[in-house]
XYZ file of C-alpha atoms in Angstrom:
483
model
C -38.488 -32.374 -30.214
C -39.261 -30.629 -26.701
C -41.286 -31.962 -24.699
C -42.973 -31.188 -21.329
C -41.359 -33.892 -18.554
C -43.411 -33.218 -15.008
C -42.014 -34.890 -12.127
C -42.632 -36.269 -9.000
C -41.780 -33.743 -6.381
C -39.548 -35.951 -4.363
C -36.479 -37.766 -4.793
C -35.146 -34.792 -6.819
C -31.398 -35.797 -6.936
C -32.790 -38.948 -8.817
C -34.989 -37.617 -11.510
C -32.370 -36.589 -14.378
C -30.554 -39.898 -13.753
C -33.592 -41.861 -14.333
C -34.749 -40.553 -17.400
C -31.022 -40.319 -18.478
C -30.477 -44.196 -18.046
C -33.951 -44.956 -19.709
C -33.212 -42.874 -22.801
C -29.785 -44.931 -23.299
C -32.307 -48.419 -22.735
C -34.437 -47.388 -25.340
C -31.731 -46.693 -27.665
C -31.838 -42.815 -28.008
C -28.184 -42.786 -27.941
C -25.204 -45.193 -28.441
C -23.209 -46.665 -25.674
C -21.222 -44.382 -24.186
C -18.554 -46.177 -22.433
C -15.958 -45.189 -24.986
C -16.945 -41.545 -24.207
C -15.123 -39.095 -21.746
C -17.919 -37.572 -20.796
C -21.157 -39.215 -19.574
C -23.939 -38.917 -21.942
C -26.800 -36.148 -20.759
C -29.280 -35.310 -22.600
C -30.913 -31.576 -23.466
C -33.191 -30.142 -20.210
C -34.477 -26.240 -20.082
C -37.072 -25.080 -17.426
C -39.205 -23.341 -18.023
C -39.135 -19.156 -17.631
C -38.457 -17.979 -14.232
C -38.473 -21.584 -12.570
C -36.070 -23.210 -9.596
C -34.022 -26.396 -10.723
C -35.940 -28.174 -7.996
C -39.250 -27.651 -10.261
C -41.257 -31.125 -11.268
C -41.793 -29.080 -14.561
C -38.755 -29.353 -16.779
C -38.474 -29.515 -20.903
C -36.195 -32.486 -22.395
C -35.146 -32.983 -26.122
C -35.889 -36.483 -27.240
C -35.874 -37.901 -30.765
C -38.938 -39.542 -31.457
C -42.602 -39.259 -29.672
C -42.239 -43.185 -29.400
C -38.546 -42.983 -26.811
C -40.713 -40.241 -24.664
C -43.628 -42.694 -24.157
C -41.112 -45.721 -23.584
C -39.422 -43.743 -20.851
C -42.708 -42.234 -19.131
C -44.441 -45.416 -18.888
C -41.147 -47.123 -17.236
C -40.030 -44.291 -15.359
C -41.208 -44.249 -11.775
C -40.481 -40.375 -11.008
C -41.937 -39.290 -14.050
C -45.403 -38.655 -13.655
C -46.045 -37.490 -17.240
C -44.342 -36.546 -20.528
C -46.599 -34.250 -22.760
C -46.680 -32.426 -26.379
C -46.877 -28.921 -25.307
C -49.448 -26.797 -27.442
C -49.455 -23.530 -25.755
C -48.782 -22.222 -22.186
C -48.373 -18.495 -20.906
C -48.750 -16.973 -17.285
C -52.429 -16.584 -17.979
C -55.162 -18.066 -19.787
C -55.574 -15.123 -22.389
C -51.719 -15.938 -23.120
C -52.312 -19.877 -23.297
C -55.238 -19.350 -25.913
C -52.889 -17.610 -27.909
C -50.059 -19.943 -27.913
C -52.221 -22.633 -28.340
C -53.908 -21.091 -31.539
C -50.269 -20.377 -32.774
C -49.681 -23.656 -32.562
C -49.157 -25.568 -35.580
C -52.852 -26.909 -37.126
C -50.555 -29.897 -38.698
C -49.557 -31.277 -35.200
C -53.382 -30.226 -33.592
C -55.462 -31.533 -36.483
C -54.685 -35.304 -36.306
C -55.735 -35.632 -32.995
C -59.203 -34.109 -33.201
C -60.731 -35.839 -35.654
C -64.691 -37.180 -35.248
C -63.347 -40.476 -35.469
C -61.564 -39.859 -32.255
C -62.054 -40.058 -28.673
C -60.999 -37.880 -26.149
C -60.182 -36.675 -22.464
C -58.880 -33.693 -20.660
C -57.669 -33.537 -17.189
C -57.499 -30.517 -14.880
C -54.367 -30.661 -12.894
C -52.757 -28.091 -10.508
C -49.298 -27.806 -8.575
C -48.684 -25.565 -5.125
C -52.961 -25.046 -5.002
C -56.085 -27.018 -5.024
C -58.877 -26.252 -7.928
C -62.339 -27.398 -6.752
C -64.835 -29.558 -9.247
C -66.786 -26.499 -10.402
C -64.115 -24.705 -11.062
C -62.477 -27.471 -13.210
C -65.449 -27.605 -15.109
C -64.676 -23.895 -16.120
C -61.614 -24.185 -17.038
C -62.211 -27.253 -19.523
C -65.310 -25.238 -20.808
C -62.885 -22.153 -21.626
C -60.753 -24.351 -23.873
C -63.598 -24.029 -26.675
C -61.490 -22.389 -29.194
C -59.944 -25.567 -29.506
C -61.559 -27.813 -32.162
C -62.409 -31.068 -30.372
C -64.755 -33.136 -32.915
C -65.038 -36.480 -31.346
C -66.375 -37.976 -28.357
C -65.336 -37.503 -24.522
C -64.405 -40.647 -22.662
C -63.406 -41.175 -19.653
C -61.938 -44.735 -19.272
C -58.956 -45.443 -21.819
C -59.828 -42.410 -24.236
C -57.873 -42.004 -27.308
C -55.992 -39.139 -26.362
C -55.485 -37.532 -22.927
C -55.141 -33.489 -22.857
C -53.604 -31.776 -19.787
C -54.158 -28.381 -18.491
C -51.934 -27.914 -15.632
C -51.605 -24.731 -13.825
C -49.014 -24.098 -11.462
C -49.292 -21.466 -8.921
C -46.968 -18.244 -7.866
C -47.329 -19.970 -4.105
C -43.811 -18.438 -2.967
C -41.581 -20.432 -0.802
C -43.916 -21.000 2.674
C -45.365 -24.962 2.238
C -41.829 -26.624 1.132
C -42.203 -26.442 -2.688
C -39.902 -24.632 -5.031
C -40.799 -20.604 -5.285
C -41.517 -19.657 -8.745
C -41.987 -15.534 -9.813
C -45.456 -16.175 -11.701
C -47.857 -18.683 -12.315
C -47.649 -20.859 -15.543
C -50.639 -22.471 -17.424
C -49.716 -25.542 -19.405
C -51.999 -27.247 -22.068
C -50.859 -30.697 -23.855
C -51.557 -33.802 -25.339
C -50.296 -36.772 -23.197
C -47.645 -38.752 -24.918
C -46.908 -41.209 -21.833
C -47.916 -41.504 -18.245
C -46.783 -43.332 -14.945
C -48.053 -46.648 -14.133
C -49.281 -45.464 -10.775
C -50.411 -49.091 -9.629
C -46.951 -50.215 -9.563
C -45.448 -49.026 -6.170
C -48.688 -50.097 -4.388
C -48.388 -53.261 -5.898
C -44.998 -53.858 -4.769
C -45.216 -52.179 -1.352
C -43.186 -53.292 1.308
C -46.622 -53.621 3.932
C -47.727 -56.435 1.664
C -44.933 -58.197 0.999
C -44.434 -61.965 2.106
C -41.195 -62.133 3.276
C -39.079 -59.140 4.939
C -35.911 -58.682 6.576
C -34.922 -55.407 8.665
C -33.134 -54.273 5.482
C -35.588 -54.683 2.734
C -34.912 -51.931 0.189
C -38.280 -49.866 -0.302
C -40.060 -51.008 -3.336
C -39.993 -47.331 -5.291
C -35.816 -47.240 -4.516
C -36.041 -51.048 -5.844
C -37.404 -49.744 -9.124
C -35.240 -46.301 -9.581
C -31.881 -48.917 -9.002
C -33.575 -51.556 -11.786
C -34.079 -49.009 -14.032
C -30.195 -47.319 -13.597
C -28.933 -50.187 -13.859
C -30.712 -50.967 -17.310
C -32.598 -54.533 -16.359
C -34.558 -55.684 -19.186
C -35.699 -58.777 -20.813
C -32.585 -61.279 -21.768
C -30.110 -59.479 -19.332
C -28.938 -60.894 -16.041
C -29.004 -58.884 -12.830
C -26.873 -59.731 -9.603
C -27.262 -59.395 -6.172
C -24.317 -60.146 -3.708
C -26.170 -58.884 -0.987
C -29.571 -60.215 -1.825
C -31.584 -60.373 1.807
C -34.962 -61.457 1.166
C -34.762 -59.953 -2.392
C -36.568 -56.929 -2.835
C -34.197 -55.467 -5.704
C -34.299 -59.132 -7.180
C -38.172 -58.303 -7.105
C -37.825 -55.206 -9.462
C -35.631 -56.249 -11.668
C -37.462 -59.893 -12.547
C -40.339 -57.162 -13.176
C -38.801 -55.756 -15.744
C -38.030 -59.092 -17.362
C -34.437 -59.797 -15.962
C -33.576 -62.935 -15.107
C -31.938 -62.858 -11.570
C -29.057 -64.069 -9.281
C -28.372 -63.019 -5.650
C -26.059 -64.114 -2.704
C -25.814 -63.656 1.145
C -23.060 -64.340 3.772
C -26.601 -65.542 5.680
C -27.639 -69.045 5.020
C -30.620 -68.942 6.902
C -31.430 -66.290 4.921
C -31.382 -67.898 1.476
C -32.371 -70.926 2.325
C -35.028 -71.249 5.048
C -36.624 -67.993 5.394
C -39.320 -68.280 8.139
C -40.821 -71.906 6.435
C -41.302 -73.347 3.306
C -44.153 -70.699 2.033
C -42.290 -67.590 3.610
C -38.911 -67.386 1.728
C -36.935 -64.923 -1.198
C -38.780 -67.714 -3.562
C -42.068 -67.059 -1.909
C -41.687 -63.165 -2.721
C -41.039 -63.922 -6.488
C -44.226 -66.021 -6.495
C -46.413 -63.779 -4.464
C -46.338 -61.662 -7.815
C -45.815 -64.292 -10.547
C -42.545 -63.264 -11.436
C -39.541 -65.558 -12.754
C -37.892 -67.564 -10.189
C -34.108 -66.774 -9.735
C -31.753 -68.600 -11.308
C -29.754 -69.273 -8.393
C -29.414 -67.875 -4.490
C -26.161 -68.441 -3.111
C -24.666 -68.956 0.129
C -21.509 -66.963 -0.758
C -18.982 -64.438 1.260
C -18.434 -61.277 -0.971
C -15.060 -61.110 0.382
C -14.442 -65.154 -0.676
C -16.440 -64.824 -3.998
C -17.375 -68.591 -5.158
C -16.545 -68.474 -8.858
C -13.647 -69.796 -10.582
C -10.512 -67.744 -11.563
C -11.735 -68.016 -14.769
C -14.568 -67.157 -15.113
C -15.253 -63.311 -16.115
C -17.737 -61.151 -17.835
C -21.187 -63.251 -16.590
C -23.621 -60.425 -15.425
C -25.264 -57.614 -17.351
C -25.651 -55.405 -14.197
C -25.088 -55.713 -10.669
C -27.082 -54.387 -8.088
C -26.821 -54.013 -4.592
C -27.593 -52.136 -1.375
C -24.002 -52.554 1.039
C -24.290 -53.409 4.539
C -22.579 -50.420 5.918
C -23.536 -50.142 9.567
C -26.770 -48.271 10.288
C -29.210 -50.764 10.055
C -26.807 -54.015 9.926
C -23.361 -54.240 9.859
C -21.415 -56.326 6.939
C -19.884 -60.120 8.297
C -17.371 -62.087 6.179
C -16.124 -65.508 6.430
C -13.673 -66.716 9.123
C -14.791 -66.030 12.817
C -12.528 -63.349 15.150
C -10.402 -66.166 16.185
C -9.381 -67.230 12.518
C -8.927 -64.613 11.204
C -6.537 -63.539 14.245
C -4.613 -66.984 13.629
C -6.053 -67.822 17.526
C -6.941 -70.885 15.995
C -6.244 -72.908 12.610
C -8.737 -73.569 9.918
C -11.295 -75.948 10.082
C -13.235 -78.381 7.925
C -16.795 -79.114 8.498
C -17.704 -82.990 8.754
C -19.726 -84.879 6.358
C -22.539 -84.733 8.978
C -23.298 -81.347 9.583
C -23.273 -79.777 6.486
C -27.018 -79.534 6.488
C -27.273 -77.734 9.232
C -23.831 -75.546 9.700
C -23.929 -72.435 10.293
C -20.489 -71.118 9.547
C -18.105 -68.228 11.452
C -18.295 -64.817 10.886
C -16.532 -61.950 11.565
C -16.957 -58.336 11.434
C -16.930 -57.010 7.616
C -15.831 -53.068 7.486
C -17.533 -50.655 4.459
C -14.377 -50.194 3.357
C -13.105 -53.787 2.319
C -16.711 -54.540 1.545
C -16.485 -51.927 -1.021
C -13.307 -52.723 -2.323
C -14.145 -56.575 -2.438
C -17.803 -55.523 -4.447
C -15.676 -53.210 -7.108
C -13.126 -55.963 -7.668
C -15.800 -58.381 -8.371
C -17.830 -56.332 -10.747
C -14.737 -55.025 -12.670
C -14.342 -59.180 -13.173
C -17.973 -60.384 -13.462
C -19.617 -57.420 -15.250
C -19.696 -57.763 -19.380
C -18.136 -54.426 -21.242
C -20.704 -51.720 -20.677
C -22.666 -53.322 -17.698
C -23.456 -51.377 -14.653
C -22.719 -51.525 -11.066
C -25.217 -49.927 -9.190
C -24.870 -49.414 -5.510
C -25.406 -47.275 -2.499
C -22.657 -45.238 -0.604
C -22.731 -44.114 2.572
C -22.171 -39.864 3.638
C -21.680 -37.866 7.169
C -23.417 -34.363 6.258
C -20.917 -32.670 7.963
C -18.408 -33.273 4.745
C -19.012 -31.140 1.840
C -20.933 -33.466 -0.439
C -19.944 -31.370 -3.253
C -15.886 -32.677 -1.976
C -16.727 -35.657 -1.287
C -14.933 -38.747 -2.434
C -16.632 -41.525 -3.919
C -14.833 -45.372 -4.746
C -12.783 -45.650 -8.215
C -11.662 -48.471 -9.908
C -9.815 -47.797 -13.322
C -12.387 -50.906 -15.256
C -15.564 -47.918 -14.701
C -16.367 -44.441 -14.975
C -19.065 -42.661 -12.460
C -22.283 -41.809 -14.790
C -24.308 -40.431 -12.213
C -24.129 -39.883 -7.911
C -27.948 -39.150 -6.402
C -28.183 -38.047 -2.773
C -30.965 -38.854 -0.877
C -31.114 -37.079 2.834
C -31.999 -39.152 5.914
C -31.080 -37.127 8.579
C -29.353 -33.932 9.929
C -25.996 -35.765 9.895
C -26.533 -38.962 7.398
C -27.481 -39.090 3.945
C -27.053 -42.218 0.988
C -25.877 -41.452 -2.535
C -26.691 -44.019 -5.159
C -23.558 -44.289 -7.473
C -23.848 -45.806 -11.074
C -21.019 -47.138 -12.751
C -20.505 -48.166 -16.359
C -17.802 -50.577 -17.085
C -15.076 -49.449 -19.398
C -12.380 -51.502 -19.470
C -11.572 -54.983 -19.239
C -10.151 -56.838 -15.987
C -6.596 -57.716 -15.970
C -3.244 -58.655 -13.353
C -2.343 -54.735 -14.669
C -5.648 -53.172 -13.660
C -5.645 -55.246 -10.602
C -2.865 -53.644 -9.031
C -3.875 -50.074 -10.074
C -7.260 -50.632 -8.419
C -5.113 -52.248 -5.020
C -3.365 -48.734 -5.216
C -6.340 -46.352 -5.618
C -8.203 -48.433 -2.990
C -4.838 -47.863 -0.335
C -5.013 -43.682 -1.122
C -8.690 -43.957 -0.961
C -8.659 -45.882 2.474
C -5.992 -43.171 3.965
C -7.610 -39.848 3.062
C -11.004 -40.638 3.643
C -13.070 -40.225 7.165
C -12.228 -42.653 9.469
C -15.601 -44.290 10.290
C -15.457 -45.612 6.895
C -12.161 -48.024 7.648
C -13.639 -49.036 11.608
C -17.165 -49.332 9.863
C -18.401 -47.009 12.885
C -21.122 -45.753 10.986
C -23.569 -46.202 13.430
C -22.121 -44.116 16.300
C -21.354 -41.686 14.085
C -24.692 -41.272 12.654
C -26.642 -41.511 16.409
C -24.285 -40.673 18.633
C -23.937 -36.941 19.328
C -21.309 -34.625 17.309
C -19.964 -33.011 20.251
C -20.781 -34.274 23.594
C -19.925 -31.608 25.681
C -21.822 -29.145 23.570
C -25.237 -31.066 22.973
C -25.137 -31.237 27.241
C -24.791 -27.282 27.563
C -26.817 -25.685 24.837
C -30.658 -25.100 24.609
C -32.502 -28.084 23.409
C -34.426 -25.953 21.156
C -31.350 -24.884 19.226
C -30.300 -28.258 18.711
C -33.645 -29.667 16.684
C -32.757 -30.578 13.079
C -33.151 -27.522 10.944
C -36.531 -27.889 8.602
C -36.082 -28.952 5.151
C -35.941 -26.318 2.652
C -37.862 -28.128 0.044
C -39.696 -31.503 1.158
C -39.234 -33.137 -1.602
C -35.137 -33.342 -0.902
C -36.294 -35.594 2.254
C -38.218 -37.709 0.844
């Protein structure tokens, strides 16, 4: 059945994806790691509408999966049963009244009770004129009682205005009037809940709560499955996937980090208290480029989940020191007396053998059909369309969302399904890809220059001569792409 999915207008790249992953959590379809071709499901807009539009229609089996995925989702701000819309209300009366009584009749019973919200996107509709509008919706049948806290059923009547393309939002050709019966709705207290302002512990890098969420939710954390973090911080995506019922796991090269935080009631375990989630079951000192496990030990985690230092806010550091790792100087082992308090060498850690290094571990720790979800770094001034993402031959790419920081910078979450098992064989094909991937791509990725390259100007010579008002980053077409 079709049925109305409206959006949050922001973060489009990530909206599909979302409900996408959801749908396969729920069970609407079957694993599709044996497939070629990722699993999508059905979306139409609808008449005359820009992709960018909040208001799409999605095919889903059962009224039950669309309510699962709305109240999880957190860019779906509502999934509705659409009984009628047209591009006025003379043409919404009649498609509602066309609509079929069996699918109406159920729902206004006397027995019932009842709610319907006025909503509006691209315009503002005052009190009064709210009031109309619900009072023009007689023809409909309503026979029980209106209530306003937790009614029975929640109607919508959403009209979205012919506003053109002059405050940011998608241009549509006409207005559209939607009326439906609410079959799921965002949990709007959850980002405010988890915001970053109020939580106990933060680092420089803590991952915004509502990114926290979109990555728990690709990556498929649920109740019984175990979630890892190599590059855990204070925790934040830990956080949003212990919500969902995971049980956790994290790591950082940064003992101080894991360990002491800023006291004994201002730590990663203070953050999963603050909300009365499930402690971790572990947080490792560990070097993603040493992993700590065993050679045999494989297939552990259900999903992996992490945010790569690569460069802009904090640059990656693996195990060793400069003078180590240049063979200055031999090894060392730490005496029985300092190990409490040791803080080990470090050296610098480029995005391009941290990737490798966090591929190579999840095509070994991942179970068949796990997920690796992770962010990747892009300069704008690459096609993004061209642009060349990590492979490993253990996953296949199910999905690549941009989001847009800056003129020149932007972040694309990649999620990976796992395909194939590890093995010697598999080993070496992924040492080969990794080489041809190091050689063709751009060169900040292999000195880990991101920063400069992201602050520092394109052309130097150029930025000094032109006009400073030609050099302003252009405005975004749609605001919702910058968000």
């Amino acid at each position: 059945m079709w049925y109305l999915c409206v959006f949050y207008h922001r973060l489009l790249d990530y909206r599909k994806p979302e409900v996408e992953s959801l749908a396969q959590l729920f069970g609407a379809i079957e694993d599709p790691q044996n497939d070629d071709v990722p699993f999508q499901l059905q979306w139409k807009l609808p008449p005359h509408y820009h992709t960018d539009s909040p208001f799409h229609f999605v095919n889903l089996p059962s009224e039950q999966l669309a309510h699962n995925i709305a109240t999880r989702s957190i860019l779906v701000k509502g999934m509705y049963e659409l009984w009628g819309e047209g591009s006025s209300y003379e043409e919404l009366k009649e498609s509602v009244l066309s609509y079929p009584d069996e699918r109406k009749l159920p729902y206004l019973d006397s027995d019932s009770t009842f709610k319907i919200t006025v909503d509006c996107f691209g315009k503002v509709i005052s009190l009064e004129e709210q009031k109309e509008l619900i009072q023009g919706l007689s023809y409909i049948p309503f026979k029980g009682r209106v209530k306003l806290r937790n009614p029975d059923h929640n109607f919508w009547l959403i009209e979205v205005d012919n506003y053109g393309g002059n405050n940011g939002l998608p241009p549509i050709v006409q207005k559209r009037i939607f009326f439906g019966r609410e079959v799921g709705g965002a949990d709007r207290k959850l980002i405010p809940t988890y915001q970053l302002k109020s939580r106990n512990y933060l680092g420089p890098t803590a991952m915004d709560a509502e990114m926290a969420f979109l990555m728990a939710n690709q990556a498929l954390a649920t109740s019984g499955k175990l979630v890892y973090d190599p590059f855990v911080g204070t925790g934040s995506i830990l956080v949003a996937a212990a919500h969902f019922g995971a049980m956790t796991m994290g790591a950082d090269i940064d003992i101080r980090v894991v360990r002491d935080g800023r006291g004994p009631n201002c730590n990663v375990w203070s953050n999963f208290k603050q909300y009365g989630l499930p402690m971790p079951v572990g947080l490792l000192r560990a070097d993603n480029n040493l992993p700590p496990w065993r050679p045999t030990l494989k297939e552990v985690f259900d999903a992996i989940i992490c945010d790569p230092p690569y460069g802009v806010r904090a640059g990656g550091r693996k195990s060793g020191g400069r003078k180590l790792l240049k063979g200055a100087v031999e090894p060392y082992t730490v005496p029985d007396d300092k190990r409490t308090d040791h803080i080990p060498s470090t050296a610098p850690y480029s995005l391009v053998e941290c990737v490798h290094d966090l591929l190579d571990l999840a095509a070994k720790m991942l179970v068949m059909g796990g997920r690796l979800v992770f962010f990747y770094p892009v300069l704008r001034e690459d096609d993004f369309a061209e642009t060349h993402f990590p492979e490993h031959p253990c996953f296949k790419l199910i999905s690549s969302s941009e989001q847009i920081l800056s003129s020149r910078y932007s972040r694309v979450l990649l999620t990976m399904v796992k395909t194939g098992p590890y093995t010697e064989e598999i080993a070496e094909v992924a040492r080969i890809k990794h080489m041809e991937f190091k050689e063709n791509h751009v060169k900040w990725l292999e000195d880990g220059n991101l920063h400069s390259a992201v602050f520092s100007p394109a052309d130097a010579h150029v930025t000094e001569a032109a006009d400073p008002k030609l050099i302003k980053d252009p405005k975004p077409k749609y605001r919702g792409k910058y968000v």
